CSV table of C-alpha atoms in Angstrom, one decimal:
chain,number,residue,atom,x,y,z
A,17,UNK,CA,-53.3,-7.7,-5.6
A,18,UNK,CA,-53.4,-4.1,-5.1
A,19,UNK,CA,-56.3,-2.5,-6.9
A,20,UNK,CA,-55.3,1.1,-8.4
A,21,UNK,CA,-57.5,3.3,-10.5
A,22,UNK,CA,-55.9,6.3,-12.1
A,23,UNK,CA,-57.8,9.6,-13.3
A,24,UNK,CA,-55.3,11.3,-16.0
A,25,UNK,CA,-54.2,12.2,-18.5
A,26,UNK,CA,-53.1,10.3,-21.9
A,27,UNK,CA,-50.2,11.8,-24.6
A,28,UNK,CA,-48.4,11.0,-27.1
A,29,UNK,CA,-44.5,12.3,-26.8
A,30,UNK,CA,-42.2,13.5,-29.1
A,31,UNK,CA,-39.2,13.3,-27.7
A,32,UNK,CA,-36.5,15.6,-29.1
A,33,UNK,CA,-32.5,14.5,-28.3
A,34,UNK,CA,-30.5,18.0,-28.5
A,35,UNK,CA,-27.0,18.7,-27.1
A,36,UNK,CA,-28.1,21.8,-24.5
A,37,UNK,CA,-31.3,23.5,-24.4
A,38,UNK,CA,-31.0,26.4,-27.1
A,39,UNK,CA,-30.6,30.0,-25.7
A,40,UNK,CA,-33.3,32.8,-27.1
A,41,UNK,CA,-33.1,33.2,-30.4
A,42,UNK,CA,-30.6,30.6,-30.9
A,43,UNK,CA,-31.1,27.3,-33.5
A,44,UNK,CA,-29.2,23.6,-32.7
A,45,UNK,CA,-29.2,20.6,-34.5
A,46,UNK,CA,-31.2,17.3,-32.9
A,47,UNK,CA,-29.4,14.6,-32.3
A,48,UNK,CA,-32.6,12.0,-32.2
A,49,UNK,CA,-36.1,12.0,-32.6
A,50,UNK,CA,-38.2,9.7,-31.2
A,51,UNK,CA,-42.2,9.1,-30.6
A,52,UNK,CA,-43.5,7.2,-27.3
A,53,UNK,CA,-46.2,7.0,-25.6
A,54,UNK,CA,-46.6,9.3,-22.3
A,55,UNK,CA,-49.2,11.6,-20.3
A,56,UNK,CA,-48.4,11.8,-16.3
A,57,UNK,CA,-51.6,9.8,-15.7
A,58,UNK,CA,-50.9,7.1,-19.0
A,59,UNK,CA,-46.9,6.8,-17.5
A,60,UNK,CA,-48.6,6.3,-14.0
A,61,UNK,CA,-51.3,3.8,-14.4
A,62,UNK,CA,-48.6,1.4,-16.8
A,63,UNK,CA,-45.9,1.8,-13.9
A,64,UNK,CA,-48.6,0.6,-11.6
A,65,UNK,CA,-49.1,-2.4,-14.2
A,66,UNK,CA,-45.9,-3.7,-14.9
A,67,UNK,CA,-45.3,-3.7,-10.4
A,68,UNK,CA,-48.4,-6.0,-11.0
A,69,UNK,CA,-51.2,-3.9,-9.4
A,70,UNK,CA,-54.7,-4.3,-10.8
A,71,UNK,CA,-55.5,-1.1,-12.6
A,72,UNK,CA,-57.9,0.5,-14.3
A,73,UNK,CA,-57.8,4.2,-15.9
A,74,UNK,CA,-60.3,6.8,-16.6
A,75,UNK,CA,-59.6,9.4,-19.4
A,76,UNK,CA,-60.2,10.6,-22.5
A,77,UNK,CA,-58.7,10.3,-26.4
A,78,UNK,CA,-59.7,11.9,-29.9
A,79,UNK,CA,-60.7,9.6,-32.9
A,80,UNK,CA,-57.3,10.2,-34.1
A,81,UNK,CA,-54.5,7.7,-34.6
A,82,UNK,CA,-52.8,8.8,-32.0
A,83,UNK,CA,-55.9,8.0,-29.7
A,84,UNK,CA,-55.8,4.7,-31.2
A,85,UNK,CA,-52.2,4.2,-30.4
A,86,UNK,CA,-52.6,4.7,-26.9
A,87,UNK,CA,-55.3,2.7,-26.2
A,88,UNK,CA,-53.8,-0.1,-27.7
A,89,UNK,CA,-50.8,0.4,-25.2
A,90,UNK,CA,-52.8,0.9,-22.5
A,91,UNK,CA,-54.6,-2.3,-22.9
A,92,UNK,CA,-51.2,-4.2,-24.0
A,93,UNK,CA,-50.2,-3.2,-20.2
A,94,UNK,CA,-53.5,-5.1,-18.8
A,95,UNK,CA,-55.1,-1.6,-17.7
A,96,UNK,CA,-58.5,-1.7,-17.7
A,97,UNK,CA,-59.6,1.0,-20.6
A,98,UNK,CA,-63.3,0.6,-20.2
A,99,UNK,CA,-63.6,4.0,-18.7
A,100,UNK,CA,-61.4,5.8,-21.5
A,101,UNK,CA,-63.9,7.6,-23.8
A,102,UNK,CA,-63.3,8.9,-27.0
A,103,UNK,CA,-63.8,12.8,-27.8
A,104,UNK,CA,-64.7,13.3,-31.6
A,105,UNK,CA,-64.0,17.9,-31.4
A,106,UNK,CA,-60.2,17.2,-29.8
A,107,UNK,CA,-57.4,15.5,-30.7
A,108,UNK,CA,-55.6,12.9,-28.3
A,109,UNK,CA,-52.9,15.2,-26.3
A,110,UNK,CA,-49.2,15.3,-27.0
A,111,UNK,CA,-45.9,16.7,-25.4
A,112,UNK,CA,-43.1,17.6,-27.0
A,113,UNK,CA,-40.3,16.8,-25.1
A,114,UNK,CA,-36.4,18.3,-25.4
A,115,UNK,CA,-34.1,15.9,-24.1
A,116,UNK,CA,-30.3,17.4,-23.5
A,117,UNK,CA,-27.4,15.3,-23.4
A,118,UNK,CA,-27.1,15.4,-19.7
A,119,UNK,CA,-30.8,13.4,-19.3
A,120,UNK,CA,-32.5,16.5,-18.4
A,121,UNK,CA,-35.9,17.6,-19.9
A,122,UNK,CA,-38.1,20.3,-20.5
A,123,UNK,CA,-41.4,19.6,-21.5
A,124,UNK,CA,-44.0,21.6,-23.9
A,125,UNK,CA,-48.0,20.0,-23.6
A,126,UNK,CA,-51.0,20.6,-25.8
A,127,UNK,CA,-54.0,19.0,-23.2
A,128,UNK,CA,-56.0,18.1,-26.6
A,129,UNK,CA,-58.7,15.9,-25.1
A,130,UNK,CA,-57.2,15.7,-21.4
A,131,UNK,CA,-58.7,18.8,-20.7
A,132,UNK,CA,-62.3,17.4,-22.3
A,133,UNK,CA,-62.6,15.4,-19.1
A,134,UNK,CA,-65.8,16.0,-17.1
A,135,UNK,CA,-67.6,15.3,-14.0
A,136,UNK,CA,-70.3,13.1,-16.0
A,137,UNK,CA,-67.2,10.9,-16.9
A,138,UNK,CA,-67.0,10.7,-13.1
A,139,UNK,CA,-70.1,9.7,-12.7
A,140,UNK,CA,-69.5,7.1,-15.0
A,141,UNK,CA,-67.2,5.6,-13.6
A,142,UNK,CA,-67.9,5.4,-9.9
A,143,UNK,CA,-67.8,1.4,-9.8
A,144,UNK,CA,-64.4,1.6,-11.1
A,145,UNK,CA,-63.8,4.3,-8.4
A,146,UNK,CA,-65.4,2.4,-6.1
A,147,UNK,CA,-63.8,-1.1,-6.5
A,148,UNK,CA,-60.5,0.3,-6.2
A,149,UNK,CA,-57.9,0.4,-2.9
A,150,UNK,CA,-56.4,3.9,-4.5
A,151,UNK,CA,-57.5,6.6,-7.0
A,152,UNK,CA,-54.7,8.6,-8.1
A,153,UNK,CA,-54.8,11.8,-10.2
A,154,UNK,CA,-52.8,14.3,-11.0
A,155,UNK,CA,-53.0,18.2,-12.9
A,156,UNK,CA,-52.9,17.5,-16.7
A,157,UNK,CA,-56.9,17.3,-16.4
A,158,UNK,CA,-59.6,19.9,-14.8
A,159,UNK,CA,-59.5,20.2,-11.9
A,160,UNK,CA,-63.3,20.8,-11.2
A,161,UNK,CA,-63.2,16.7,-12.4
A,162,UNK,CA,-60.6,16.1,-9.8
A,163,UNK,CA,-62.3,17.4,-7.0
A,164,UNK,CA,-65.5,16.0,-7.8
A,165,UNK,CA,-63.9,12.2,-8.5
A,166,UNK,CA,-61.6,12.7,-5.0
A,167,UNK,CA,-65.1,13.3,-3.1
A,168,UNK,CA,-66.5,10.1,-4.7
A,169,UNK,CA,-63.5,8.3,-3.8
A,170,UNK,CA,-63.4,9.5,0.3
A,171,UNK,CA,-67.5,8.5,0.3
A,172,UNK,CA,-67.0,5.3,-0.4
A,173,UNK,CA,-63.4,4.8,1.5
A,174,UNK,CA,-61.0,4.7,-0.9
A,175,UNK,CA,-57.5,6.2,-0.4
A,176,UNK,CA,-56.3,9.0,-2.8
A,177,UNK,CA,-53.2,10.2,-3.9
A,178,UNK,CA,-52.7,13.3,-5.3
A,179,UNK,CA,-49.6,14.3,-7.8
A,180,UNK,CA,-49.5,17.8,-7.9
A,181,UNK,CA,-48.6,18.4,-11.1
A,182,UNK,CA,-47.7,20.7,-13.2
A,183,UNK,CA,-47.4,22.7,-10.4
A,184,UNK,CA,-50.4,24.9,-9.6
A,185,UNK,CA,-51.6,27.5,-7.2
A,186,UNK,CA,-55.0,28.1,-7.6
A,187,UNK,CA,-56.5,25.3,-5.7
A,188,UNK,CA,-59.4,24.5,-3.9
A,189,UNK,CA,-58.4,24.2,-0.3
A,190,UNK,CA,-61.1,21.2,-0.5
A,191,UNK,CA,-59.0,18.9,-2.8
A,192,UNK,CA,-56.2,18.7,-0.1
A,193,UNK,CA,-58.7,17.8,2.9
A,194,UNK,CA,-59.6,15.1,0.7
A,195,UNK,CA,-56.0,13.9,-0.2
A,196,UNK,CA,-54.5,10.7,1.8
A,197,UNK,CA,-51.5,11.1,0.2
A,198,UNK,CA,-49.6,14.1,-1.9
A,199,UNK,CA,-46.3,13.6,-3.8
A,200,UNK,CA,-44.9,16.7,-5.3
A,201,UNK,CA,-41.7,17.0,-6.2
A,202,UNK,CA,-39.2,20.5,-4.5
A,203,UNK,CA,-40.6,22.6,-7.1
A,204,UNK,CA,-44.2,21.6,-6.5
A,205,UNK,CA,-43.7,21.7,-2.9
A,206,UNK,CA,-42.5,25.1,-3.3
A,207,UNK,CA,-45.6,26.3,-5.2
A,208,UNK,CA,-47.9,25.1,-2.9
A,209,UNK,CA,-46.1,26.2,0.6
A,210,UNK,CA,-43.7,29.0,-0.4
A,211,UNK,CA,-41.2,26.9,1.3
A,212,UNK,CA,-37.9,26.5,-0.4
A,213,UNK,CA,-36.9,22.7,-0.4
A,214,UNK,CA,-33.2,22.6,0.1
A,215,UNK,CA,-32.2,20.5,2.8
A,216,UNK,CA,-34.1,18.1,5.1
A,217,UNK,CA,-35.2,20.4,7.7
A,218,UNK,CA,-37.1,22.5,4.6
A,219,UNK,CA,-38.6,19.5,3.4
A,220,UNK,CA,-40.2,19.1,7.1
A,221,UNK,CA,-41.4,22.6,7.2
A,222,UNK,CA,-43.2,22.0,4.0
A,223,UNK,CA,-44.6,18.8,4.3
A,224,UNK,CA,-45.7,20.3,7.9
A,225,UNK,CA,-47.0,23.2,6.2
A,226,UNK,CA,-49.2,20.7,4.0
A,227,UNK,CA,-50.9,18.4,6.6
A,228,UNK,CA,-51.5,22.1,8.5
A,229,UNK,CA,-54.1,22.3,4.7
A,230,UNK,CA,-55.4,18.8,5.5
A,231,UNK,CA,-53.1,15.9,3.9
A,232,UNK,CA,-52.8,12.9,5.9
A,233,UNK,CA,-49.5,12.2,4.6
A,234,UNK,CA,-46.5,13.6,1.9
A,235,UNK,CA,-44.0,12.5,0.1
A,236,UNK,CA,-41.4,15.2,-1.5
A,237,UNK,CA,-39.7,13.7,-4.5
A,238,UNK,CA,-35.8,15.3,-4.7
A,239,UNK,CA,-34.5,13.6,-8.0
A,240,UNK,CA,-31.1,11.5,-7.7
A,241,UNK,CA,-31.2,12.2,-4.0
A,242,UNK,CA,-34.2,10.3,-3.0
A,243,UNK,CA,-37.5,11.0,-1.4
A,244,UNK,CA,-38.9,12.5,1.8
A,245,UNK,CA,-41.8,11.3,3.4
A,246,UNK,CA,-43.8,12.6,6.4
A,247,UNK,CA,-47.0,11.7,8.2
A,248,UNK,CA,-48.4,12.9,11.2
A,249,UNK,CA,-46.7,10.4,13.3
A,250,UNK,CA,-43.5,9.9,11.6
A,251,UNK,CA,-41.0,10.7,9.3
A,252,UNK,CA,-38.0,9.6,7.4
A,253,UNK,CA,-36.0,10.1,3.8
A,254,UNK,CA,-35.2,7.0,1.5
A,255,UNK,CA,-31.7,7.5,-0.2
A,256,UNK,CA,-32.4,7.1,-3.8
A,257,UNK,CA,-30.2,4.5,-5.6
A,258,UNK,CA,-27.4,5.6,-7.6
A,259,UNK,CA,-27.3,5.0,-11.5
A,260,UNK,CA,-26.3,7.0,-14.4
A,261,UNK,CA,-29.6,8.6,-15.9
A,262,UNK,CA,-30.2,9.1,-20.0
A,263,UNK,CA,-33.8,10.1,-19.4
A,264,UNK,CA,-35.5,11.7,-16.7
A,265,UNK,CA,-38.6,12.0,-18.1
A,266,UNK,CA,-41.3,9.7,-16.5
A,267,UNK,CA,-38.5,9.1,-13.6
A,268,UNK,CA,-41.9,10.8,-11.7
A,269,UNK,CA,-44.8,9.0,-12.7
A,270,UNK,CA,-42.9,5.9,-12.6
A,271,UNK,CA,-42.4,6.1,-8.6
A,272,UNK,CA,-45.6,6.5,-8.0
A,273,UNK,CA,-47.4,3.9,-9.9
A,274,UNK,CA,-44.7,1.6,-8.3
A,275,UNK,CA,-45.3,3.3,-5.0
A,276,UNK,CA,-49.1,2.4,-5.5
A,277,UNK,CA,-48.5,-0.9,-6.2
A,278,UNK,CA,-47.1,-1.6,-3.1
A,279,UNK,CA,-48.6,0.6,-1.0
A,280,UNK,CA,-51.0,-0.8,2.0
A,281,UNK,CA,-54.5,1.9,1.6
A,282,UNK,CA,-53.4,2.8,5.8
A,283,UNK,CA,-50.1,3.7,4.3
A,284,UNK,CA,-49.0,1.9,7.2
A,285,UNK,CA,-45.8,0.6,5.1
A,286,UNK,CA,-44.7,4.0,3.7
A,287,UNK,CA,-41.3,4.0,4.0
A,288,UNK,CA,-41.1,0.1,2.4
A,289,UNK,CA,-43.0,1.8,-0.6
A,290,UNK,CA,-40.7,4.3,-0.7
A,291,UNK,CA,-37.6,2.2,-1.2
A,292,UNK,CA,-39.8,-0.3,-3.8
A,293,UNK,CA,-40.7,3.2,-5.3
A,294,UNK,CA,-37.3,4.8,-5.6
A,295,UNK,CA,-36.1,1.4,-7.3
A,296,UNK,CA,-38.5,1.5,-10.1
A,297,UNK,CA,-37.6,5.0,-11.0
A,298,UNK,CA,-33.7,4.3,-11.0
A,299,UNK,CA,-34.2,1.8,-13.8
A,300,UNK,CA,-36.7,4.1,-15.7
A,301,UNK,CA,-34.1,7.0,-16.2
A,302,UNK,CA,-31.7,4.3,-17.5
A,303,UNK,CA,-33.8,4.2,-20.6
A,304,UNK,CA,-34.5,7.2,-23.3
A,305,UNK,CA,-38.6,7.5,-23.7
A,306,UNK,CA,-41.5,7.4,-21.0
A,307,UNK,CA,-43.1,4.6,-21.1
A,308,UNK,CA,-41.1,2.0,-23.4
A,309,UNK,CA,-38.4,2.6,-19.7
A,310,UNK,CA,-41.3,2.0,-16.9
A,311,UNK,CA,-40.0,-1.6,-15.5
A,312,UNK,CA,-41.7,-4.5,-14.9
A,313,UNK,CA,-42.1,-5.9,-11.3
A,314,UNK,CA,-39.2,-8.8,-12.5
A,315,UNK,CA,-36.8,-6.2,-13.1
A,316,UNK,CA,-37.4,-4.1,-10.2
A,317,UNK,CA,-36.8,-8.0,-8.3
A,318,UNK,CA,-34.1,-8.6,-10.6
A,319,UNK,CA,-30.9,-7.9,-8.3
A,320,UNK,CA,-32.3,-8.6,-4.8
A,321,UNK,CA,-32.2,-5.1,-3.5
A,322,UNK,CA,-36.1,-4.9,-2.6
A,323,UNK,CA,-37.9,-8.2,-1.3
A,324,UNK,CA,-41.0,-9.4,-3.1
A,325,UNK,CA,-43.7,-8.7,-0.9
């Protein structure tokens, strides 16, 4: 079994169901109103679960009941929560989600305690780090914490993955020497090359442009179209399979917990993980919430399209 460890963060969504998203100035009716549990790094580490990878997460909640609620989800998913501490000066983080009829987001985030996260938590955790065959973080949480866990992680040979996101561009060029593996999606990609994804060759010059900083390997992330992947050796895109989407929202997270999951730590298999990958995230935007739509490894295996390993 796979051993994943994620470094993230944990929110609680409110997820808002509205027609369009509203102009300047302008006020709409909500359809719907829901409240599930989410954070990039949460959504991550309970995709990884339910493809059956060990995992384990490090993070951070308030003493509220939100805080409460999420790490009793955490641990319903079998995720190891002993490294999830709980802040008593922030509250857990949320995200406020609007949802448009269409299944497209955008996304409002208050960090709350994700951004409480420090290098002593680190520290803390290194067995957890160290016991694990990935570490996989992402940029809802400080950075300075990142960089300090990803240099645990290469010390004592463990592969990490990097989801760049939000998007950022104020990075230490360290953090990407020390990534195995980045997946950002065209937008991300953009941010951190300048280069416009739009076709295929584009997604080459980027993910060129991003092994030039020190990445061993990419993976772009283009939506409904699939996902390009590129390492210094080869290279390749994986068609994504076609469904009718209600909500996009962990569509993200959720292919690369699965990807994880199936990942060998050489990322010898890539393009296999890919496919597994792009499968789990087809069924999650079937489903309206984050988390209550990551699938399980049984439905991923349900119609035959990707082999059990």
């Amino acid at each position: 079994m796979t051993r994943v460890t994620i470094l993230g963060s944990i929110n609680v969504d409110t997820i808002l169901q509205i027609p369009r998203l509203p102009k300047p100035g302008e006020t709409l009716a909500m359809s719907g109103k829901q409240v599930a549990g989410g954070g990039k790094g949460a959504n991550q580490a309970i995709a990884a679960a339910r493809a059956e990878a060990d995992t384990a997460f490090i993070g951070k909640v308030g003493d509220d009941a939100n805080g409460k609620m999420m790490l009793k989800a955490l641990q319903n998913a079998k995720i190891d929560t002993t490294q999830i501490s709980t802040s008593n000066y922030a509250d857990t983080g949320e995200a406020f989600i609007l949802l448009d009829d269409n299944g497209q987001n955008s996304i409002l985030v208050d960090g709350g305690t994700n951004q409480e996260i420090k290098i002593g938590d680190i520290e803390t955790a290194h067995e957890t780090i160290e016991n694990a065959d990935f570490l996989i973080t992402q940029f809802e949480t400080p950075l300075t914490t990142t960089l300090a866990a990803f240099r645990y992680a290469k010390s004592v040979g463990v592969t990490t993955i990097l989801n760049p996101a939000p998007a950022k561009t104020d990075l230490d060029p360290e953090l990407l020497k020390l990534t195995d593996l980045i997946v950002p999606n065209e937008t991300e990609s953009e941010t951190l090359t300048g280069i416009k994804v739009t076709d295929e060759a584009s997604m080459n010059a980027a993910a060129t442009a991003l092994i030039k900083q020190g990445v061993k390997a990419v993976i772009i992330t283009v939506g409904a179209k699939g996902a390009y992947y590129q390492t210094k050796a080869n290279h390749g895109f994986v068609k994504a399979f076609k469904v009718d989407a209600v909500d996009t929202t962990a569509a993200g997270d959720t292919f690369i917990g699965a990807l994880s999951s199936r990942l060998n730590s050489d990322l010898s298999n890539l393009p296999a993980a890919v496919l597994f990958a792009n499968k789990a995230s087809s069924l999650t935007v079937q489903k309206l919430g984050a988390q209550p739509s990551i699938p399980h490894l049984s439905e991923i295996l349900a119609d035959g399209e990707i082999k059990k390993a």
